[in-house]
Every structure is written in C-alpha cells, then in structure tokens.
CSV table of C-alpha atoms in Angstrom, one decimal:
chain,number,residue,atom,x,y,z
A,1049,MET,CA,0.0,0.0,0.0
A,1050,ARG,CA,1.3,3.4,-0.8
A,1051,LEU,CA,0.0,6.8,0.4
A,1052,SER,CA,0.6,8.9,-2.7
A,1053,ASN,CA,-0.3,12.4,-3.8
A,1054,LEU,CA,-1.6,13.7,-0.6
A,1055,TRP,CA,-1.6,17.0,1.2
A,1056,ALA,CA,-0.3,17.6,4.7
A,1057,ARG,CA,-0.5,20.9,6.6
A,1058,GLY,CA,1.6,22.0,9.5
A,1059,GLU,CA,4.4,24.2,10.9
A,1060,LEU,CA,8.0,23.9,9.6
A,1061,SER,CA,10.9,23.2,12.0
A,1062,ASN,CA,14.4,21.8,11.8
A,1063,VAL,CA,14.7,23.2,8.3
A,1064,VAL,CA,18.0,22.1,6.7
A,1065,ASN,CA,19.0,23.5,3.3
A,1066,HIS,CA,21.6,20.9,2.4
A,1067,ARG,CA,24.5,21.7,0.2
A,1068,SER,CA,23.3,19.1,-2.2
A,1069,GLY,CA,20.2,21.2,-2.9
A,1070,HIS,CA,17.9,18.8,-1.0
A,1071,ARG,CA,15.9,20.2,1.8
A,1072,TYR,CA,15.0,18.4,5.0
A,1073,PHE,CA,12.5,19.5,7.6
A,1074,THR,CA,9.9,18.5,10.1
A,1075,LEU,CA,6.3,19.2,9.7
A,1076,LYS,CA,4.5,19.6,13.0
A,1077,ASP,CA,1.1,20.4,14.4
A,1078,GLY,CA,0.0,20.3,18.0
A,1079,ASP,CA,1.2,16.9,19.2
A,1080,SER,CA,2.4,15.2,16.0
A,1081,GLN,CA,5.2,15.5,13.6
A,1082,ILE,CA,6.7,13.9,10.6
A,1083,SER,CA,10.0,14.2,8.8
A,1084,CYS,CA,9.9,15.5,5.2
A,1085,VAL,CA,12.4,15.6,2.4
A,1086,LEU,CA,12.3,17.8,-0.6
A,1087,PHE,CA,14.8,16.7,-3.2
A,1088,ARG,CA,16.5,19.2,-5.5
A,1089,GLY,CA,14.7,17.8,-8.5
A,1090,ASN,CA,11.3,18.6,-6.9
A,1091,SER,CA,12.1,22.0,-5.7
A,1092,GLY,CA,11.9,23.8,-9.0
A,1093,GLY,CA,8.4,25.0,-8.4
A,1094,LEU,CA,9.1,26.3,-4.9
A,1095,ASP,CA,8.4,30.0,-4.8
A,1096,PHE,CA,9.5,30.8,-1.3
A,1097,GLU,CA,12.4,30.0,1.1
A,1098,LEU,CA,11.5,27.4,3.8
A,1099,ALA,CA,11.9,28.8,7.3
A,1100,ASN,CA,11.3,27.5,10.8
A,1101,GLY,CA,8.0,28.4,12.2
A,1102,GLN,CA,6.3,28.9,8.8
A,1103,ASN,CA,3.0,27.4,8.2
A,1104,VAL,CA,3.0,25.3,5.0
A,1105,MET,CA,1.1,22.8,3.0
A,1106,VAL,CA,3.1,20.1,1.3
A,1107,PHE,CA,2.1,17.7,-1.4
A,1108,GLY,CA,3.8,14.3,-1.8
A,1109,ASP,CA,4.0,10.7,-1.0
A,1110,VAL,CA,4.4,9.0,2.3
A,1111,GLU,CA,7.3,6.5,2.2
A,1112,PHE,CA,9.4,4.4,4.5
A,1113,TYR,CA,13.0,5.4,4.6
A,1114,ARG,CA,14.7,2.2,5.4
A,1115,PRO,CA,18.2,3.3,6.4
A,1116,GLN,CA,16.8,5.2,9.4
A,1117,GLY,CA,13.7,3.1,9.8
A,1118,ARG,CA,11.3,6.0,9.7
A,1119,VAL,CA,8.3,7.2,7.8
A,1120,GLN,CA,8.6,10.4,5.9
A,1121,ILE,CA,6.9,12.5,3.3
A,1122,LEU,CA,8.7,12.7,0.0
A,1123,VAL,CA,7.6,16.3,-0.9
A,1124,LYS,CA,6.9,17.1,-4.5
A,1125,ALA,CA,5.4,20.6,-3.9
A,1126,ALA,CA,4.9,23.0,-1.1
A,1127,ARG,CA,3.1,26.3,-0.7
A,1128,ARG,CA,2.8,28.8,2.1
A,1129,ASP,CA,-0.1,28.5,4.5
A,1130,SER,CA,-1.3,31.6,6.4
A,1131,GLY,CA,1.4,33.3,8.5
A,1132,PHE,CA,3.6,31.7,11.2
A,1133,GLY,CA,2.7,28.6,13.1
A,1134,GLY,CA,1.0,28.5,16.5
A,1135,LYS,CA,4.2,27.4,18.3
A,1136,HIS,CA,6.2,30.3,17.0
A,1137,LEU,CA,3.5,32.8,17.8
A,1138,GLU,CA,3.2,31.5,21.3
A,1139,LEU,CA,6.9,32.0,21.8
A,1140,GLU,CA,6.8,35.5,20.6
A,1141,MET,CA,3.9,36.3,22.9
A,1142,LEU,CA,5.8,34.8,25.9
A,1143,LYS,CA,8.9,36.8,25.0
A,1144,GLU,CA,6.8,40.0,24.8
A,1145,ARG,CA,5.1,39.3,28.1
A,1146,LEU,CA,8.3,38.6,30.0
A,1147,SER,CA,10.0,41.6,28.4
A,1148,ALA,CA,7.1,43.9,29.4
A,1149,GLU,CA,7.5,42.6,33.0
A,1150,GLY,CA,11.2,43.7,32.9
A,1151,LEU,CA,12.7,40.3,33.1
A,1152,PHE,CA,15.1,41.1,30.2
A,1153,ASP,CA,16.0,44.6,31.3
A,1154,ALA,CA,19.7,45.6,30.9
A,1155,GLU,CA,19.7,47.1,34.4
A,1156,ARG,CA,19.1,43.6,35.8
A,1157,LYS,CA,22.2,42.2,34.3
A,1158,ARG,CA,25.0,41.5,36.7
A,1159,PRO,CA,28.6,41.1,35.9
A,1160,ILE,CA,30.3,37.7,36.3
A,1161,PRO,CA,32.5,37.7,39.4
A,1162,SER,CA,36.2,37.7,38.6
A,1163,TYR,CA,37.3,35.1,41.1
A,1164,PRO,CA,34.3,32.9,41.9
A,1165,ALA,CA,35.0,30.4,44.7
A,1166,CYS,CA,32.3,28.1,43.3
A,1167,ILE,CA,31.0,27.6,39.8
A,1168,GLY,CA,27.6,26.0,39.3
A,1169,VAL,CA,26.7,24.1,36.2
A,1170,VAL,CA,23.1,23.2,35.3
A,1171,THR,CA,23.0,20.7,32.5
A,1172,SER,CA,22.7,17.0,31.8
A,1173,PRO,CA,25.4,15.0,33.6
A,1174,ASP,CA,25.7,12.8,30.5
A,1175,GLY,CA,25.8,15.5,27.9
A,1176,ALA,CA,28.7,16.6,25.8
A,1177,ALA,CA,28.1,20.2,27.0
A,1178,LEU,CA,29.2,19.3,30.6
A,1179,ARG,CA,32.4,17.7,29.2
A,1180,ASP,CA,33.1,20.8,27.1
A,1181,VAL,CA,32.6,23.1,30.1
A,1182,LEU,CA,34.8,21.0,32.4
A,1183,MET,CA,37.6,20.9,29.8
A,1184,VAL,CA,37.6,24.6,29.3
A,1185,LEU,CA,37.5,25.3,33.1
A,1186,GLY,CA,40.4,23.0,33.5
A,1187,SER,CA,42.2,23.2,36.9
A,1188,CYS,CA,40.9,26.5,37.9
A,1189,PRO,CA,41.0,27.7,41.5
A,1190,ALA,CA,37.3,27.2,42.1
A,1191,ARG,CA,34.9,24.4,43.2
A,1192,ILE,CA,32.8,23.2,40.4
A,1193,VAL,CA,29.3,22.0,41.4
A,1194,ILE,CA,27.1,20.2,38.9
A,1195,SER,CA,23.4,20.4,39.4
A,1196,PRO,CA,22.0,17.7,37.1
A,1197,ALA,CA,19.0,18.5,35.0
A,1198,VAL,CA,17.0,16.8,32.3
A,1199,VAL,CA,17.5,19.1,29.3
A,1200,GLN,CA,15.1,17.8,26.8
A,1201,GLY,CA,11.6,16.5,26.8
A,1202,GLU,CA,8.5,17.4,28.8
A,1203,SER,CA,10.1,17.2,32.2
A,1204,ALA,CA,13.0,19.4,31.2
A,1205,PRO,CA,11.7,22.9,32.1
A,1206,GLY,CA,10.8,22.0,35.7
A,1207,SER,CA,14.0,20.0,36.1
A,1208,ILE,CA,16.2,22.9,34.8
A,1209,ALA,CA,14.4,25.4,37.1
A,1210,SER,CA,14.9,23.3,40.2
A,1211,ALA,CA,18.5,22.6,39.3
A,1212,ILE,CA,19.1,26.3,39.2
A,1213,ALA,CA,17.2,26.8,42.5
A,1214,ALA,CA,19.3,24.1,44.2
A,1215,LEU,CA,22.5,26.0,43.5
A,1216,GLN,CA,21.3,29.2,45.3
A,1217,GLY,CA,23.7,30.0,48.1
A,1218,ILE,CA,26.3,27.6,46.8
A,1219,ALA,CA,27.5,28.8,43.5
A,1220,ASP,CA,28.9,32.3,42.9
A,1221,VAL,CA,28.0,32.0,39.2
A,1222,ILE,CA,25.9,29.5,37.3
A,1223,ILE,CA,26.2,28.2,33.8
A,1224,VAL,CA,22.9,26.9,32.4
A,1225,GLY,CA,22.8,25.1,29.1
A,1226,ARG,CA,23.1,22.1,26.8
A,1227,GLY,CA,24.7,21.2,23.6
A,1228,GLY,CA,23.2,21.7,20.1
A,1229,GLY,CA,20.0,20.0,19.0
A,1230,SER,CA,16.8,20.5,17.1
A,1231,ALA,CA,14.4,23.3,17.8
A,1232,GLU,CA,12.4,20.8,19.8
A,1233,ASP,CA,15.4,19.8,21.8
A,1234,LEU,CA,16.2,23.4,22.8
A,1235,SER,CA,12.5,24.3,23.5
A,1236,PRO,CA,12.8,23.8,27.3
A,1237,PHE,CA,15.0,26.8,27.3
A,1238,ASN,CA,12.2,28.8,25.7
A,1239,SER,CA,9.9,28.0,28.7
A,1240,GLU,CA,8.6,30.5,31.1
A,1241,VAL,CA,9.5,28.5,34.2
A,1242,VAL,CA,13.2,28.4,33.1
A,1243,ALA,CA,13.2,32.1,32.3
A,1244,ARG,CA,11.8,32.9,35.8
A,1245,ALA,CA,14.3,30.5,37.5
A,1246,ILE,CA,17.1,32.3,35.8
A,1247,SER,CA,16.0,35.8,36.5
A,1248,SER,CA,15.3,35.1,40.2
A,1249,SER,CA,18.7,33.5,40.7
A,1250,ILE,CA,20.8,35.2,43.4
A,1251,SER,CA,24.0,34.5,41.6
A,1252,PRO,CA,24.6,35.7,38.0
A,1253,VAL,CA,23.6,33.2,35.4
A,1254,VAL,CA,25.4,32.6,32.1
A,1255,SER,CA,23.2,30.9,29.5
A,1256,ALA,CA,24.8,28.5,27.0
A,1257,VAL,CA,22.2,26.8,24.8
A,1258,GLY,CA,23.1,25.0,21.7
A,1259,HIS,CA,25.2,26.6,19.0
A,1260,GLU,CA,26.1,30.2,18.2
A,1261,THR,CA,23.0,30.7,16.1
A,1262,ASP,CA,20.5,29.3,18.7
A,1263,VAL,CA,18.9,32.1,20.7
A,1264,THR,CA,16.3,31.2,23.4
A,1265,ILE,CA,14.3,33.0,26.0
A,1266,ALA,CA,16.8,31.7,28.6
A,1267,ASP,CA,19.4,33.8,26.8
A,1268,PHE,CA,17.3,36.9,27.3
A,1269,ALA,CA,16.7,36.2,30.9
A,1270,ALA,CA,20.3,35.4,31.7
A,1271,ASP,CA,22.8,37.9,32.9
A,1272,VAL,CA,25.2,37.0,30.1
A,1273,ARG,CA,24.5,34.9,27.0
A,1274,ALA,CA,27.3,32.7,25.9
A,1275,PRO,CA,27.1,31.4,22.3
A,1276,THR,CA,28.1,27.8,23.4
A,1277,PRO,CA,28.8,25.9,26.6
A,1278,SER,CA,32.6,26.1,25.9
A,1279,SER,CA,32.5,29.8,25.6
A,1280,ALA,CA,30.4,30.1,28.8
A,1281,ALA,CA,33.2,28.2,30.6
A,1282,ALA,CA,35.8,30.6,29.1
A,1283,MET,CA,33.8,33.6,30.4
A,1284,VAL,CA,33.5,32.2,33.9
A,1285,ARG,CA,37.0,30.8,34.3
A,1286,PRO,CA,39.1,33.0,36.6
A,1287,ASP,CA,42.0,34.7,34.7
A,1288,VAL,CA,44.8,33.0,36.5
A,1289,GLU,CA,47.6,34.6,34.5
A,1290,GLY,CA,46.2,38.1,35.1
A,1291,LEU,CA,45.8,37.3,38.8
A,1292,ARG,CA,49.5,36.3,39.1
A,1293,GLU,CA,50.5,39.6,37.6
A,1294,GLU,CA,48.2,41.4,39.9
A,1295,LEU,CA,49.8,39.7,42.9
A,1296,LEU,CA,53.3,40.6,41.7
A,1297,GLY,CA,52.0,44.2,41.3
A,1298,ALA,CA,50.6,44.3,44.8
A,1299,GLU,CA,53.9,43.0,46.2
A,1300,ALA,CA,55.9,45.6,44.3
A,1301,ARG,CA,53.6,48.4,45.5
A,1302,MET,CA,53.9,47.3,49.1
A,1303,VAL,CA,57.7,47.2,48.9
A,1304,ARG,CA,57.7,50.6,47.3
A,1305,SER,CA,55.5,52.1,50.0
A,1306,LEU,CA,57.5,50.6,52.8
A,1307,ARG,CA,60.6,51.9,51.2
A,1308,ALA,CA,59.1,55.4,50.9
A,1309,SER,CA,58.2,55.2,54.6
A,1310,VAL,CA,61.8,54.3,55.5
A,1311,ASP,CA,63.0,57.1,53.2
A,1312,ARG,CA,60.8,59.6,55.0
A,1313,ARG,CA,62.2,58.5,58.4
A,1314,ARG,CA,65.7,58.8,57.0
A,1315,ALA,CA,64.9,62.3,55.9
A,1316,ARG,CA,63.8,63.1,59.4
A,1317,LEU,CA,67.0,61.8,60.7
A,1318,GLY,CA,68.8,64.0,58.3
A,1319,GLY,CA,67.0,66.9,59.8
A,1320,LEU,CA,68.1,65.9,63.2
A,1321,GLY,CA,71.7,65.8,62.0
A,1322,ARG,CA,71.5,69.3,60.6
A,1323,SER,CA,70.0,70.6,63.9
A,1324,LEU,CA,73.2,69.3,65.6
A,1325,SER,CA,75.5,70.8,63.1
A,1326,GLY,CA,78.5,72.4,64.4
A,1327,ARG,CA,78.9,69.5,66.8
A,1328,ARG,CA,80.3,67.3,64.1
A,1329,MET,CA,78.0,64.6,65.0
A,1330,ARG,CA,76.9,63.9,61.5
A,1331,GLY,CA,79.1,60.9,61.5
A,1332,MET,CA,76.8,59.3,64.0
A,1333,VAL,CA,73.7,60.2,62.1
A,1334,PHE,CA,75.4,58.9,58.9
A,1335,GLU,CA,75.7,55.6,60.6
A,1336,GLU,CA,72.0,55.5,61.2
A,1337,ARG,CA,71.4,56.4,57.6
A,1338,GLN,CA,73.5,53.5,56.5
A,1339,ASN,CA,71.5,51.3,58.8
A,1340,LEU,CA,68.3,52.5,57.1
A,1341,ASP,CA,70.0,52.1,53.7
A,1342,ARG,CA,70.7,48.5,54.4
A,1343,ILE,CA,67.1,48.0,55.4
A,1344,ALA,CA,65.9,49.7,52.3
A,1345,ASP,CA,68.2,47.6,50.1
A,1346,ARG,CA,66.8,44.5,51.7
A,1347,LEU,CA,63.3,45.7,51.0
A,1348,VAL,CA,64.0,46.0,47.3
A,1349,SER,CA,64.9,42.3,47.2
A,1350,ALA,CA,61.7,41.4,49.1
A,1351,GLU,CA,61.1,38.5,46.7
A,1352,ASP,CA,63.5,36.3,48.6
A,1353,MET,CA,63.6,37.8,52.0
A,1354,LEU,CA,62.3,36.3,55.1
A,1355,ILE,CA,59.6,38.5,56.5
A,1356,ASP,CA,60.3,37.6,60.1
A,1357,ARG,CA,63.9,38.4,59.8
A,1358,LEU,CA,63.2,41.7,58.1
A,1359,SER,CA,60.6,42.7,60.6
A,1360,GLY,CA,63.0,41.9,63.4
A,1361,ARG,CA,65.6,44.0,61.8
A,1362,LEU,CA,63.4,46.9,61.3
A,1363,GLU,CA,62.0,46.7,64.8
A,1364,VAL,CA,65.6,46.7,66.1
A,1365,ALA,CA,66.3,49.6,63.8
A,1366,GLU,CA,63.3,51.5,65.0
A,1367,GLY,CA,64.4,50.8,68.6
A,1368,LYS,CA,67.9,52.1,67.7
A,1369,LEU,CA,66.4,55.3,66.3
A,1370,GLU,CA,65.0,55.9,69.8
A,1371,SER,CA,67.8,54.8,72.0
A,1372,LEU,CA,70.7,55.7,69.8
A,1373,SER,CA,69.5,59.1,68.9
A,1374,PRO,CA,72.5,61.2,69.7
A,1375,LEU,CA,70.5,63.7,71.8
A,1376,SER,CA,68.9,61.1,74.1
A,1377,THR,CA,72.2,59.4,74.6
A,1378,LEU,CA,73.9,62.6,75.6
A,1379,LYS,CA,71.1,63.6,77.8
A,1380,ARG,CA,71.6,60.4,79.8
A,1381,GLY,CA,75.0,61.6,80.7
A,1382,TYR,CA,77.3,60.1,78.1
A,1383,CYS,CA,79.7,62.1,76.0
A,1384,ILE,CA,81.2,61.5,72.7
A,1385,ALA,CA,84.8,62.1,71.8
A,1386,VAL,CA,85.2,63.6,68.3
A,1387,THR,CA,88.6,63.7,66.7
A,1388,GLU,CA,89.8,65.0,63.4
A,1389,GLY,CA,89.1,61.6,61.9
A,1390,GLY,CA,85.5,61.3,63.3
A,1391,ILE,CA,84.1,59.7,66.4
A,1392,ALA,CA,86.6,58.0,68.7
A,1393,ARG,CA,85.4,54.5,69.4
A,1394,ARG,CA,88.5,53.1,71.0
A,1395,ALA,CA,91.1,54.5,73.3
A,1396,SER,CA,93.6,53.7,70.6
A,1397,ASP,CA,91.8,56.1,68.2
A,1398,LEU,CA,93.5,58.9,70.1
A,1399,ASN,CA,97.2,59.5,70.3
A,1400,ALA,CA,98.8,61.0,73.3
A,1401,GLY,CA,98.7,64.7,73.1
A,1402,GLU,CA,96.0,64.8,70.4
A,1403,LEU,CA,93.3,67.4,70.5
A,1404,PHE,CA,89.7,66.3,70.5
A,1405,GLU,CA,86.2,67.6,71.2
A,1406,LEU,CA,84.2,66.1,74.0
A,1407,VAL,CA,80.5,66.6,73.2
A,1408,PHE,CA,77.9,66.9,76.0
A,1409,ALA,CA,74.2,67.4,75.6
A,1410,ASP,CA,74.5,71.1,76.2
A,1411,GLY,CA,77.8,71.8,74.5
A,1412,GLY,CA,81.4,70.7,73.8
A,1413,LEU,CA,84.8,70.9,75.5
A,1414,LEU,CA,88.0,71.1,73.7
A,1415,CYS,CA,90.3,68.5,75.3
A,1416,ARG,CA,93.7,67.0,74.9
A,1417,SER,CA,94.6,63.4,75.5
A,1418,MET,CA,97.2,62.9,78.2
A,1419,GLY,CA,98.0,59.4,77.0
A,1420,ASP,CA,97.0,55.8,77.4
A,1421,ARG,CA,95.8,54.6,80.9
A,1422,SER,CA,97.2,51.1,80.7
A,1423,ASP,CA,95.8,50.3,84.2
A,1424,ARG,CA,92.2,50.6,82.8
A,1425,ARG,CA,92.6,48.2,79.9
B,1076,MET,CA,52.3,40.4,75.1
B,1077,THR,CA,49.8,37.6,75.2
B,1078,GLU,CA,47.3,39.8,73.5
B,1079,ILE,CA,49.7,40.5,70.6
B,1080,LYS,CA,50.5,36.8,70.2
B,1081,ASP,CA,46.8,36.0,70.1
B,1082,SER,CA,45.9,38.5,67.4
B,1083,ALA,CA,48.9,37.4,65.3
B,1084,GLY,CA,47.8,33.8,65.7
B,1085,SER,CA,44.2,34.5,64.5
B,1086,MET,CA,45.5,36.5,61.6
B,1087,ASP,CA,47.4,33.5,60.3
B,1088,GLU,CA,44.4,31.2,60.7
B,1089,ALA,CA,42.2,33.6,58.9
B,1090,SER,CA,44.7,33.6,56.1
B,1091,GLN,CA,44.4,29.8,55.8
B,1092,ASP,CA,40.6,29.8,55.5
B,1093,LEU,CA,40.4,32.9,53.3
B,1094,GLY,CA,39.2,32.4,49.7
B,1095,LEU,CA,40.7,33.9,46.7
B,1096,GLU,CA,38.2,36.7,46.4
B,1097,ALA,CA,38.4,37.7,50.1
B,1098,SER,CA,42.2,37.5,50.1
B,1099,LEU,CA,42.4,39.8,47.1
B,1100,ALA,CA,40.0,42.3,48.6
B,1101,GLU,CA,42.0,42.4,51.9
B,1102,LEU,CA,45.3,42.7,50.0
B,1103,GLU,CA,44.0,45.6,48.0
B,1104,ARG,CA,43.0,47.4,51.2
B,1105,ILE,CA,46.5,46.8,52.7
B,1106,VAL,CA,48.3,48.0,49.6
B,1107,LEU,CA,46.1,51.2,49.6
B,1108,GLY,CA,46.7,51.7,53.3
B,1109,LEU,CA,50.5,51.4,52.8
B,1110,GLU,CA,50.3,53.8,49.9
B,1111,GLU,CA,48.4,56.4,51.9
B,1112,GLY,CA,51.5,56.6,54.1
B,1113,ASP,CA,49.7,57.5,57.3
B,1114,LEU,CA,50.9,54.4,59.2
B,1115,THR,CA,53.7,54.4,61.8
B,1116,LEU,CA,56.7,52.3,60.9
B,1117,GLU,CA,55.5,49.5,63.1
B,1118,GLU,CA,52.0,49.6,61.6
B,1119,SER,CA,53.5,49.6,58.1
B,1120,LEU,CA,55.5,46.6,58.9
B,1121,LYS,CA,52.5,44.7,60.3
B,1122,ALA,CA,50.5,45.6,57.2
B,1123,PHE,CA,53.4,44.6,55.0
B,1124,GLU,CA,53.8,41.2,56.6
B,1125,ARG,CA,50.1,40.6,56.4
B,1126,GLY,CA,50.1,41.7,52.8
B,1127,ILE,CA,53.0,39.4,51.9
B,1128,SER,CA,51.3,36.5,53.6
B,1129,LEU,CA,48.2,37.2,51.6
B,1130,VAL,CA,50.2,37.2,48.4
B,1131,ARG,CA,51.6,33.8,49.4
B,1132,ARG,CA,48.2,32.6,50.3
B,1133,CYS,CA,46.8,33.6,46.9
B,1134,ASN,CA,49.8,32.1,45.0
B,1135,ALA,CA,49.4,28.9,47.0
B,1136,LEU,CA,45.7,28.7,46.0
B,1137,LEU,CA,46.7,29.2,42.4
B,1138,ASP,CA,49.5,26.6,42.6
B,1139,GLY,CA,47.4,24.0,44.3
B,1140,ALA,CA,44.5,24.4,42.0
B,1141,GLU,CA,43.2,21.2,40.6
B,1142,GLN,CA,39.8,20.5,39.2
B,1143,ARG,CA,37.4,19.9,42.0
B,1144,ILE,CA,34.1,18.5,40.8
B,1145,GLU,CA,31.0,17.8,42.9
B,1146,ILE,CA,27.5,16.8,42.0
B,1147,LEU,CA,24.4,17.9,43.9
B,1148,THR,CA,22.3,14.8,43.3
B,1149,GLY,CA,23.2,11.4,42.1
B,1150,ASP,CA,26.6,10.1,41.3
B,1151,LEU,CA,29.3,11.8,39.2
B,1152,PRO,CA,29.4,10.1,35.8
B,1153,GLU,CA,32.2,7.6,35.7
B,1154,ASP,CA,34.3,9.4,33.2
B,1155,LEU,CA,34.3,12.5,35.4
B,1156,ALA,CA,35.0,10.7,38.7
B,1157,ARG,CA,38.5,10.4,39.9
C-alpha cells in the first residue's frame, strides 16, 4: 500500500537546506510531527524559502526510509499557508510578556565575578556540554558543582528550574545550558519556568544553549548569553595569569610604599643631624642612615627575604632610632669624643697629646689626650 | 604580650581559610593603606607582613588548584569521577 499524492498541513521546524540542494524539515502540528524531504529535483516549483515556524502545506508521497527506519513524506510541492505557526506565535507572545515585565532589562544584568569560589553548572550530567565546560574550566582555583537537569523532553523545564534553585547560596556564578540540537530539543530553554528561575537566581547566570545561532528565551533572561557551553566556561573561568600579575604588582607596590616610609624617616634623621650641626656629630647620624639604607636595600629584594627576619631587623632599627638618637644618649650623661678623623670609638683612636672635642648634651669641650691609661685596659 | 600573640595567631588562621576573592580584597586594602603613608613604621611593617602572607596565600591557592568537581544529586558520571 502506498499513500501517494496527498496534502499535509503544519508548521516547519528543523529546516536544513543541504549543500546538495535537497531540503530536510519536520512538519508539526500540535502533538504530532513527521519528517519530510524535498529533493532538489522537486524544488523547481518552490516560490518561497523554507523557514522554521512557517505554516505550509506540502504535497507528496508517504514513504518508508529504510536506512533510518522511519516514515517520511517525499515532498513534491509546497506552498505557504497563512502566517507563522502557532508554536512560533506562542513563543513571541511569551517573550513579549516577560519583556514587558522587565525580566530582560539591561539594568538587571549583573557582571560575572572575577574570582568565583564556586562555579555551578546546570546541565545533563551525561551530555557533551558538561564535558566541554569542564575541559575549558580545567584546573581553575574554584569548586565546580554540577546540578543535574533533564535538558530535553516534557520534564525538562521543571528539572532545569529546580536545578538552578538548588545552586542558590552555593554557587557564585551559574552556567545553564546544553549542547546543540533541534528546535524541539532546545525548546525547554524557551519556557517561562526556566526564564523565571534564571531571572530570580541570586548568583549571576550565564546561558549556554546549543550553538552560536541558537537564541532562546533563557538567553534573554540570563545575565550573560554565551554562544556555546565552551565559551560560557571561558567567560566564567578566573583569569589566573592576570591574577598572578596582579599579585606581583601588589607586592611591588607594598615594597615601594614601605621603602618610601623608610625614606621619610631617613629624611627626618637627616633633619636631626642638621640641627646638631657644628657639633660634628653627623658621623653618627650617617651611621643610622647606613643602617636604614641597608634595610631599604633588603626591602628591594623582598622577593627572597624572610619577612620575620626583616621585621625583626626593622624593629631593632626602630628601637635604635629611639635609644641611639644622639640627643637622648647625651642627655643620659654620656659624652662623645670627636677627633679630626671622626668619632673616637676606642682609646687607641687617640694618640697621646692629640686634641679632640668632648661633646655633651649642652655643649662641647676642647680636650687633649694625656696618653693611654694602661691600668684601665 | 599575650594579646599581641593571640591576634597574630588568629591572623594566620584567617589567612588559611580565606578564599581567593576575600584574600584579594584584603590585599587591595592593605596596599592602599600602605600607599596612603599615614601608618607608623610599626603599623606599616605589620601591614606589609600581612600583605606578603596574603600574596603567598593567593599564590598557594593558584599553585594548588586542581579540578574539584562535585554533584548535587546522584553520582558523578564515571568518566568524570577520579
């Protein structure tokens, strides 16, 4: 038995204009669908381009396509029916309604966090999309939490929505998506319940549905639309190389600031030295400066220094600034012997008969050495 | 003395638990604080030490990063489980 030369009416979907010139599509209405093929040889009389969502009437034979074990219509002619199909219209209306509600507003879009501690992925655990996402994320410094969802069929919209809800409070950013498929396969992402789950998510959502050319309502509701699951992962992945540079920069800035702080204190010490001028005590101040220089030099090579040792050193240096400040030392009752060659540190620095200055807190005395006191050695 | 020790101890612990984002935020505050230049030498040193330990913490987080995958319901597919 053959069903020949009959008319069928419905809405076009999955239209593929093959390179060969043959056209493949699905004809749907309400709950039923059938595959159709329009061979190049039969398309001569076609006066319009086939497009998804179009209502058409086709004329042809029903045949059994053995290689794939399915029944299809071998189309011999097609003509446009009135306007777009019901499904398509329904979708446009939903889009309009949600848009009017403000679900797609640009102000609602939130940026993807730069360094998420946890990345949520809502998709089928068995799909290729998940593998793509995980491969691109690689070994990034973030937890990856998969929230499994059914991504096609009748239960998909509810499943996707609850998978998004389950990640609230866990993930800092959520990827929602699936790999490529037919318009029917992607339709759960055109559902209202998924759009609402996305827009009410506390964490930003990146939609990643199908291929680059597939745009769904989920894409409008999401904070960011990624053309594919792989590119969603690339958007979410923390920029590790940039981060390393930032850390190096932060370290350099800290070293520079601390050095500047040391420099300021050195300048103050310089001021102290000038206020003591005439007492030839700059030598002593100079020594403190060298001390600070040494500290500053070590700061510059902060990369390999031990912080503890450094801080110990600087604390000592700071203590020295207090206790070794020439003024406070002198006030405590010590004096300093200053010779032509600088500060005398040892008895042997002075020759018998040599003139030197003995500096007190309140002034200096010109003195002459009477010679070595061997009994005090 | 005890007090100083305690606060230093808790600072190190906080550094261990701190996530990347929080570590970076604190580091940024420290760097800005140091750059303002209003700190005493001692405060500067404290901030510097804390800053360096945060830099190390972040680098350690980056170095130790390996893919950590969890699944909310059901089992991880075999090809993803390690």
